[in-house]
Amino acid sequence: MNTGEQTTASARRIFRRRILASAALVAPLVLSACGGGQPGGAAQPGTPGAWYLTGGSEPVFDASFEAWNEAHPDRAFATESFANDAFKEKIRTAVGSGQAPTLIYSWTGGTLADYVANGDVVDLTGKVPALESRALESVLSSGMVDGTLYAVPNNNPQPVILFTNEKLFEQVGVEPPTTWEETLDVVEKFEAEGVIPFSLAAQSRWPLLMWIQYLTDRIGGPEVFDAIAANEPDAWSDPAITEALEKIQELVDAGAFGDSYGSVVADNNADVALVHTDKAAMLLQGAWVYPSFATDAPDWFGEGNLGYTAFPDVGGSGDPANIVGNPANFWSISSHASDEEQQAAIEYLDEFNLNEQATRDLVDNGMVPATTGAEDLLADADESEYLTYAYNMVQDAPNFQLSWDQALAADQAQELLTQLEGIFQATTTPQQFVDAMNATIK
Amino acid sequence: MATTSTSAPARPPKPLTSGRGTRAADGPSVWMLAPAFAFFGLFAIVPLLGVALLSLTHWDGLGSPSFAGLENWTTVFTNPVTLNAMWLTLAMTVLTYVVQAPVSILLGVFMAGREKYRAVFSVLYFLPLLFSAAAIGIAFKALLDPNFGLSNAFDAPWLNRDWLGDPQLVFYVLVFVISWSFVPFHSLLYQAGVKQIPASMYEAAMLDGAGRARTFFSVTLPQIKYTVVTSSTLMIVGSLTYFDLVFVMTAGGPGNATRILPLDMYLTGFRSYQMGPASAIAVILVVVGLIVSLLLNRFSGADKMESQMEGA
């Protein structure tokens, strides 16, 4: 009996301790579940925060915020950086729950329009005059929704460029194509030599967009997609879209992408590798792959084998100087931030964002800044020839079309990627594509 | 416990006031389940109710959800992409089961033998279980790369297929990789099951003149009946949640060729930001998973769990 009672007492003590222990374990979980986490680790109110992406212009942001924090220790920014996909999922949840950092990093387009519609971001019109005067105008306009400025550029324009393997072009004895006929001719020549004409990372899906974006723009001009982005009924039925899709299938049939592009992935630069291992002759990709060539294949790159040119003129009504890609990344200010936080963010944007120092840092990191008057800086850079080319391409472009998956609403963008994959795999006809995409217009 | 009572006599024993104390002494109190229940409630039941509620709303992750009635449910059951995803999930369940079950049973029976070399093989077969799904996915993706993968390394042009990019082929490639990664686990279950069978039964079978095949079908298979049920339940219910491998290897593509239901839920919710339909799909997955495991248990009579040893 005695033993039994003793056991009970100690069992109860243990039990009570366990309850306390588990309560202690659960409590922070419950609290953090309710709180949704503090933005950017900014615990006390009045501390502004900013999230941005790892890689690319990360060191430029690091340096820029460090400079601000040194000058304003009382209003220092708490910063945090994330990988691309992780960031995109996290930021939407944070904005949706009113827990976003003060500065919201975006690609503008459909996402920014959603933020604006929900009143999540601040109207910046007239609040950052100094920044407005130094940013490239064509890039700045991407941050506007219905003529109101809600986002400002913070790094480099990323146009899509046609990269060429000059070694292979020399071997086969052809020139980079400038028209549609030349393109088909070049494809045929490389095909015959057992070289993949165009390296294409179709498994990653988004590289497919560059083809339809350029073809549509060259054939019908930017108005075609403007109508789509404005959700005009049956906007996808524009003949320019159908013609672009037919041209894509013409390329596929001609073997322009080889026969196993469906397994090529862009994340690990497999499409870049096809070019610098001399398996493929050309690559239509964003300007951001240029440094990848230099780091992945320094010998090949050092021999001057990498060429670059504009997307061919396919003989439509679009200006062949138009470009597609990402005009830049952008900062918006969260409307859920306190007044002091918003004020700090506005001052940061006007004085520090894309200022002289940040512009120089961008160039030093091999990127073209989204600012005016950077010619001299670019001329002194290591890769000045390429950087100047890309810079002029952006400055001279009558239209810079934002990547369609960013410009459209998220659900439309996903359907577009799926349908486009069908076009490249020849499992979807242009008509089916047009019908499916028209159905996404609300 | 009895030893602690002699070493801790500091406090006088309290008299028993009710039957509670004696019950606790007999075994662990039901209250010991409380932390587990709290966690289960907090992290399983509450979110589940939340998802069920979300499935009745329109919500894109921004702003606040608005009530939508049963609209999402009709969307889900009429949307060709989701219907295709249901079909693919069913096909995936059946195919992976058909591939995995026989291979696992045969491997498990083989590994239960007593020769030393079998231990070496067992270790080899066990290897896939040590890798995370993400690692397996990335490794296979690299191996199957048509330009820089196996075909290039071994100069084997016949291996140069568009394994993950061909809509006809990719589904079977996934069935293979999934089976490859899960067979070791189920073999392990069968190995344990077979080792439980008394040697006397095999001796009796031998005396009766039964051959290898006859012994397998008349002794081994009936004796591991419950292992088959357990393993089948895990395989079938598990196939409803295949996500990581498929996500890493194809992300549902090309087109919708490998967009199985869990992936459809994820892509609808976190890529298209349509939380309502995504929640409806999640509820469907929970309900189907529950029904399947209940049916399997009922159908097999495993709830009785009588001994298999007697009357052999």
PDB file of N, CA, C and O in Angstrom, chain A residues 15 18-19 22-23 26 30, chain B residues 28-47:
ATOM      1  N   PHE A  15       4.042  13.972 -13.517  1.00  0.00           N
ATOM      2  CA  PHE A  15       3.012  14.384 -14.452  1.00  0.00           C
ATOM      3  C   PHE A  15       2.861  15.907 -14.467  1.00  0.00           C
ATOM      4  O   PHE A  15       2.830  16.531 -15.524  1.00  0.00           O
ATOM      5  N   ARG A  18       5.556  17.439 -16.234  1.00  0.00           N
ATOM      6  CA  ARG A  18       5.435  17.263 -17.685  1.00  0.00           C
ATOM      7  C   ARG A  18       4.464  18.269 -18.280  1.00  0.00           C
ATOM      8  O   ARG A  18       4.696  18.835 -19.334  1.00  0.00           O
ATOM      9  N   ILE A  19       3.347  18.431 -17.551  1.00  0.00           N
ATOM     10  CA  ILE A  19       2.347  19.386 -18.036  1.00  0.00           C
ATOM     11  C   ILE A  19       2.974  20.768 -18.166  1.00  0.00           C
ATOM     12  O   ILE A  19       2.849  21.445 -19.176  1.00  0.00           O
ATOM     13  N   SER A  22       5.376  20.783 -20.999  1.00  0.00           N
ATOM     14  CA  SER A  22       4.762  20.820 -22.328  1.00  0.00           C
ATOM     15  C   SER A  22       4.058  22.149 -22.560  1.00  0.00           C
ATOM     16  O   SER A  22       4.048  22.669 -23.667  1.00  0.00           O
ATOM     17  N   ALA A  23       3.528  22.724 -21.457  1.00  0.00           N
ATOM     18  CA  ALA A  23       2.923  24.049 -21.605  1.00  0.00           C
ATOM     19  C   ALA A  23       3.983  25.058 -22.027  1.00  0.00           C
ATOM     20  O   ALA A  23       3.777  25.881 -22.905  1.00  0.00           O
ATOM     21  N   VAL A  26       4.652  24.469 -25.616  1.00  0.00           N
ATOM     22  CA  VAL A  26       3.580  24.854 -26.534  1.00  0.00           C
ATOM     23  C   VAL A  26       3.416  26.370 -26.609  1.00  0.00           C
ATOM     24  O   VAL A  26       3.220  26.923 -27.676  1.00  0.00           O
ATOM     25  N   VAL A  30       2.324  28.607 -29.789  1.00  0.00           N
ATOM     26  CA  VAL A  30       1.013  29.230 -29.920  1.00  0.00           C
ATOM     27  C   VAL A  30       1.170  30.722 -30.173  1.00  0.00           C
ATOM     28  O   VAL A  30       0.562  31.292 -31.065  1.00  0.00           O
TER      29      VAL A  30
ATOM     30  N   PRO B  28      -0.343   3.823 -16.490  1.00  0.00           N
ATOM     31  CA  PRO B  28      -0.237   5.259 -16.734  1.00  0.00           C
ATOM     32  C   PRO B  28      -1.611   5.906 -16.786  1.00  0.00           C
ATOM     33  O   PRO B  28      -2.568   5.307 -17.282  1.00  0.00           O
ATOM     34  N   SER B  29      -1.708   7.107 -16.255  1.00  0.00           N
ATOM     35  CA  SER B  29      -2.974   7.818 -16.261  1.00  0.00           C
ATOM     36  C   SER B  29      -3.330   8.252 -17.677  1.00  0.00           C
ATOM     37  O   SER B  29      -2.452   8.503 -18.506  1.00  0.00           O
ATOM     38  N   VAL B  30      -4.623   8.341 -17.931  1.00  0.00           N
ATOM     39  CA  VAL B  30      -5.093   8.809 -19.234  1.00  0.00           C
ATOM     40  C   VAL B  30      -4.588  10.221 -19.485  1.00  0.00           C
ATOM     41  O   VAL B  30      -4.369  10.635 -20.616  1.00  0.00           O
ATOM     42  N   TRP B  31      -4.377  10.942 -18.360  1.00  0.00           N
ATOM     43  CA  TRP B  31      -3.933  12.333 -18.487  1.00  0.00           C
ATOM     44  C   TRP B  31      -2.561  12.452 -19.139  1.00  0.00           C
ATOM     45  O   TRP B  31      -2.195  13.509 -19.621  1.00  0.00           O
ATOM     46  N   MET B  32      -1.828  11.356 -19.113  1.00  0.00           N
ATOM     47  CA  MET B  32      -0.510  11.414 -19.741  1.00  0.00           C
ATOM     48  C   MET B  32      -0.628  11.626 -21.246  1.00  0.00           C
ATOM     49  O   MET B  32       0.338  11.983 -21.916  1.00  0.00           O
ATOM     50  N   LEU B  33      -1.803  11.363 -21.764  1.00  0.00           N
ATOM     51  CA  LEU B  33      -2.033  11.587 -23.191  1.00  0.00           C
ATOM     52  C   LEU B  33      -2.224  13.068 -23.500  1.00  0.00           C
ATOM     53  O   LEU B  33      -2.176  13.468 -24.658  1.00  0.00           O
ATOM     54  N   ALA B  34      -2.456  13.846 -22.428  1.00  0.00           N
ATOM     55  CA  ALA B  34      -2.837  15.245 -22.643  1.00  0.00           C
ATOM     56  C   ALA B  34      -1.877  16.022 -23.549  1.00  0.00           C
ATOM     57  O   ALA B  34      -2.328  16.682 -24.486  1.00  0.00           O
ATOM     58  N   PRO B  35      -0.559  15.962 -23.285  1.00  0.00           N
ATOM     59  CA  PRO B  35       0.333  16.735 -24.177  1.00  0.00           C
ATOM     60  C   PRO B  35       0.194  16.303 -25.631  1.00  0.00           C
ATOM     61  O   PRO B  35       0.115  17.150 -26.528  1.00  0.00           O
ATOM     62  N   ALA B  36       0.125  14.982 -25.837  1.00  0.00           N
ATOM     63  CA  ALA B  36      -0.018  14.486 -27.213  1.00  0.00           C
ATOM     64  C   ALA B  36      -1.313  14.995 -27.818  1.00  0.00           C
ATOM     65  O   ALA B  36      -1.343  15.448 -28.966  1.00  0.00           O
ATOM     66  N   PHE B  37      -2.388  14.929 -27.007  1.00  0.00           N
ATOM     67  CA  PHE B  37      -3.684  15.410 -27.510  1.00  0.00           C
ATOM     68  C   PHE B  37      -3.632  16.892 -27.818  1.00  0.00           C
ATOM     69  O   PHE B  37      -4.175  17.360 -28.819  1.00  0.00           O
ATOM     70  N   ALA B  38      -2.958  17.635 -26.931  1.00  0.00           N
ATOM     71  CA  ALA B  38      -2.861  19.085 -27.137  1.00  0.00           C
ATOM     72  C   ALA B  38      -2.162  19.367 -28.461  1.00  0.00           C
ATOM     73  O   ALA B  38      -2.626  20.170 -29.271  1.00  0.00           O
ATOM     74  N   PHE B  39      -1.045  18.673 -28.677  1.00  0.00           N
ATOM     75  CA  PHE B  39      -0.310  18.882 -29.923  1.00  0.00           C
ATOM     76  C   PHE B  39      -1.150  18.477 -31.128  1.00  0.00           C
ATOM     77  O   PHE B  39      -1.213  19.176 -32.133  1.00  0.00           O
ATOM     78  N   PHE B  40      -1.792  17.314 -31.001  1.00  0.00           N
ATOM     79  CA  PHE B  40      -2.608  16.806 -32.106  1.00  0.00           C
ATOM     80  C   PHE B  40      -3.730  17.789 -32.424  1.00  0.00           C
ATOM     81  O   PHE B  40      -3.996  18.123 -33.576  1.00  0.00           O
ATOM     82  N   GLY B  41      -4.367  18.271 -31.360  1.00  0.00           N
ATOM     83  CA  GLY B  41      -5.470  19.219 -31.552  1.00  0.00           C
ATOM     84  C   GLY B  41      -4.989  20.506 -32.193  1.00  0.00           C
ATOM     85  O   GLY B  41      -5.564  21.003 -33.163  1.00  0.00           O
ATOM     86  N   LEU B  42      -3.859  20.992 -31.682  1.00  0.00           N
ATOM     87  CA  LEU B  42      -3.362  22.289 -32.119  1.00  0.00           C
ATOM     88  C   LEU B  42      -2.831  22.236 -33.546  1.00  0.00           C
ATOM     89  O   LEU B  42      -3.052  23.153 -34.339  1.00  0.00           O
ATOM     90  N   PHE B  43      -2.109  21.151 -33.865  1.00  0.00           N
ATOM     91  CA  PHE B  43      -1.426  21.124 -35.151  1.00  0.00           C
ATOM     92  C   PHE B  43      -2.112  20.237 -36.196  1.00  0.00           C
ATOM     93  O   PHE B  43      -1.688  20.201 -37.346  1.00  0.00           O
ATOM     94  N   ALA B  44      -3.145  19.468 -35.794  1.00  0.00           N
ATOM     95  CA  ALA B  44      -3.848  18.644 -36.785  1.00  0.00           C
ATOM     96  C   ALA B  44      -5.313  19.040 -36.893  1.00  0.00           C
ATOM     97  O   ALA B  44      -5.798  19.352 -37.971  1.00  0.00           O
ATOM     98  N   ILE B  45      -6.013  19.041 -35.764  1.00  0.00           N
ATOM     99  CA  ILE B  45      -7.458  19.272 -35.808  1.00  0.00           C
ATOM    100  C   ILE B  45      -7.785  20.734 -36.140  1.00  0.00           C
ATOM    101  O   ILE B  45      -8.575  21.016 -37.040  1.00  0.00           O
ATOM    102  N   VAL B  46      -7.131  21.664 -35.432  1.00  0.00           N
ATOM    103  CA  VAL B  46      -7.428  23.087 -35.662  1.00  0.00           C
ATOM    104  C   VAL B  46      -7.139  23.504 -37.115  1.00  0.00           C
ATOM    105  O   VAL B  46      -8.002  24.085 -37.778  1.00  0.00           O
ATOM    106  N   PRO B  47      -5.948  23.184 -37.643  1.00  0.00           N
ATOM    107  CA  PRO B  47      -5.702  23.541 -39.050  1.00  0.00           C
ATOM    108  C   PRO B  47      -6.680  22.866 -39.997  1.00  0.00           C
ATOM    109  O   PRO B  47      -7.101  23.452 -40.995  1.00  0.00           O
TER     110      PRO B  47
END
